[in-house]
Amino acid sequence: MSQEHKDKVLAEAYSKLTELNASFLREIATELKGPNYYLYLRAFSLGLQEYVEAVTFCHYIKVGRLITLEEVNRPLIFDEQAQEAQSDIVAASEPILEKPPATIALAHTP
């Protein structure tokens, strides 16, 4: 396999993993916040294992070493988006608090 072809395939793989992470995995992490994580663990754990396998393989091909647990978990921690107020009246009556967004995580190891 030529280096140019290898780079092209890796770029495509990383773009698909990034797209998967930004859309589906974020939605899953949001839905599984709290006790729902353990309720649905068997339903999503196989897919998450496949994701980790793909990330590990891509990283090994690109860098030449295995990926660390911290490097796998880092993209699986998302900032929780603040929900918008239901109306302008409620928004005006609530005090403005400056606090960082909460995080939600889809850790693959409990």
CSV table of C-alpha atoms in Angstrom, one decimal:
chain,number,residue,atom,x,y,z
A,1,MET,CA,0.0,0.0,0.0
A,2,SER,CA,1.5,3.3,-1.0
A,3,GLN,CA,1.8,6.1,1.6
A,4,GLU,CA,-0.6,8.3,-0.4
A,5,HIS,CA,-3.3,5.7,-0.4
A,6,LYS,CA,-2.7,4.9,3.3
A,7,ASP,CA,-3.1,8.6,4.2
A,8,LYS,CA,-6.3,8.9,2.1
A,9,VAL,CA,-7.8,5.8,3.8
A,10,LEU,CA,-6.8,7.0,7.3
A,11,ALA,CA,-8.3,10.5,6.6
A,12,GLU,CA,-11.6,8.9,5.5
A,13,ALA,CA,-11.6,6.6,8.6
A,14,TYR,CA,-10.9,9.5,11.0
A,15,SER,CA,-13.6,11.7,9.3
A,16,LYS,CA,-16.2,8.9,9.8
A,17,LEU,CA,-15.1,8.3,13.4
A,18,THR,CA,-15.4,12.1,14.0
A,19,GLU,CA,-18.8,12.2,12.5
A,20,LEU,CA,-20.0,9.2,14.5
A,21,ASN,CA,-18.6,10.8,17.7
A,22,ALA,CA,-20.2,14.2,17.0
A,23,SER,CA,-23.7,12.8,16.3
A,24,PHE,CA,-24.6,9.3,17.5
A,25,LEU,CA,-22.3,8.9,20.4
A,26,ARG,CA,-23.2,12.4,21.8
A,27,GLU,CA,-26.9,11.5,21.5
A,28,ILE,CA,-26.3,8.1,23.3
A,29,ALA,CA,-24.4,9.8,26.1
A,30,THR,CA,-27.2,12.4,26.5
A,31,GLU,CA,-29.9,9.7,26.7
A,32,LEU,CA,-27.8,7.5,29.1
A,33,LYS,CA,-27.1,10.3,31.7
A,34,GLY,CA,-27.9,9.1,35.2
A,35,PRO,CA,-29.2,5.7,36.1
A,36,ASN,CA,-30.2,4.9,32.5
A,37,TYR,CA,-26.5,4.1,31.8
A,38,TYR,CA,-26.7,0.8,33.7
A,39,LEU,CA,-30.3,0.0,32.5
A,40,TYR,CA,-29.2,0.0,28.9
A,41,LEU,CA,-25.6,-1.1,29.2
A,42,ARG,CA,-26.1,-4.4,27.3
A,43,ALA,CA,-27.9,-2.6,24.5
A,44,PHE,CA,-25.0,-0.2,23.6
A,45,SER,CA,-21.9,-1.8,25.0
A,46,LEU,CA,-21.2,-4.0,21.9
A,47,GLY,CA,-21.3,-1.0,19.6
A,48,LEU,CA,-19.1,1.0,21.9
A,49,GLN,CA,-16.6,-1.9,21.9
A,50,GLU,CA,-16.6,-1.8,18.1
A,51,TYR,CA,-16.0,1.9,18.2
A,52,VAL,CA,-13.0,1.5,20.6
A,53,GLU,CA,-11.6,-1.3,18.3
A,54,ALA,CA,-11.9,1.0,15.2
A,55,VAL,CA,-10.2,3.9,17.0
A,56,THR,CA,-7.5,1.6,18.3
A,57,PHE,CA,-6.8,0.2,14.9
A,58,CYS,CA,-6.7,3.6,13.2
A,59,HIS,CA,-4.4,5.0,15.9
A,60,TYR,CA,-2.0,2.0,15.6
A,61,ILE,CA,-1.8,2.3,11.8
A,62,LYS,CA,-1.2,6.1,12.0
A,63,VAL,CA,1.1,6.3,15.0
A,64,GLY,CA,2.6,2.8,15.3
A,65,ARG,CA,1.6,2.3,19.0
A,66,LEU,CA,-1.5,1.3,20.9
A,67,ILE,CA,-3.8,4.1,22.1
A,68,THR,CA,-4.0,4.8,25.8
A,69,LEU,CA,-7.3,4.6,27.8
A,70,GLU,CA,-7.2,8.3,28.4
A,71,GLU,CA,-6.9,9.0,24.6
A,72,VAL,CA,-9.9,6.7,24.0
A,73,ASN,CA,-12.0,8.3,26.7
A,74,ARG,CA,-11.2,12.0,25.8
A,75,PRO,CA,-13.5,12.2,22.7
A,76,LEU,CA,-16.2,10.4,24.7
A,77,ILE,CA,-16.7,13.3,27.2
A,78,PHE,CA,-19.1,15.9,25.9
A,79,ASP,CA,-20.1,19.4,27.2
A,80,GLU,CA,-23.8,19.4,27.9
A,81,GLN,CA,-25.5,22.1,25.9
A,82,ALA,CA,-27.6,24.5,28.0
A,83,GLN,CA,-31.3,24.2,27.4
A,84,GLU,CA,-33.1,27.4,26.2
A,85,ALA,CA,-35.7,29.0,28.4
A,86,GLN,CA,-39.3,28.2,27.6
A,87,SER,CA,-40.3,31.9,27.2
A,88,ASP,CA,-38.8,35.3,27.3
A,89,ILE,CA,-40.6,36.1,30.6
A,90,VAL,CA,-39.0,33.1,32.3
A,91,ALA,CA,-35.6,34.0,30.9
A,92,ALA,CA,-35.9,37.6,32.1
A,93,SER,CA,-36.9,36.6,35.6
A,94,GLU,CA,-34.1,34.0,36.1
A,95,PRO,CA,-30.8,35.3,37.4
A,96,ILE,CA,-27.8,34.9,35.0
A,97,LEU,CA,-25.3,32.4,36.5
A,98,GLU,CA,-21.9,32.1,35.1
A,99,LYS,CA,-21.0,28.5,35.4
A,100,PRO,CA,-19.3,26.1,33.0
A,101,PRO,CA,-21.4,23.6,31.1
A,102,ALA,CA,-21.9,20.3,32.7
A,103,THR,CA,-20.2,17.3,31.1
A,104,ILE,CA,-21.7,14.0,30.0
A,105,ALA,CA,-19.5,11.0,29.4
A,106,LEU,CA,-19.8,7.8,27.6
A,107,ALA,CA,-17.0,5.9,29.3
A,108,HIS,CA,-16.5,2.4,28.0
A,109,THR,CA,-15.2,1.1,31.3
A,110,PRO,CA,-17.5,1.4,34.3
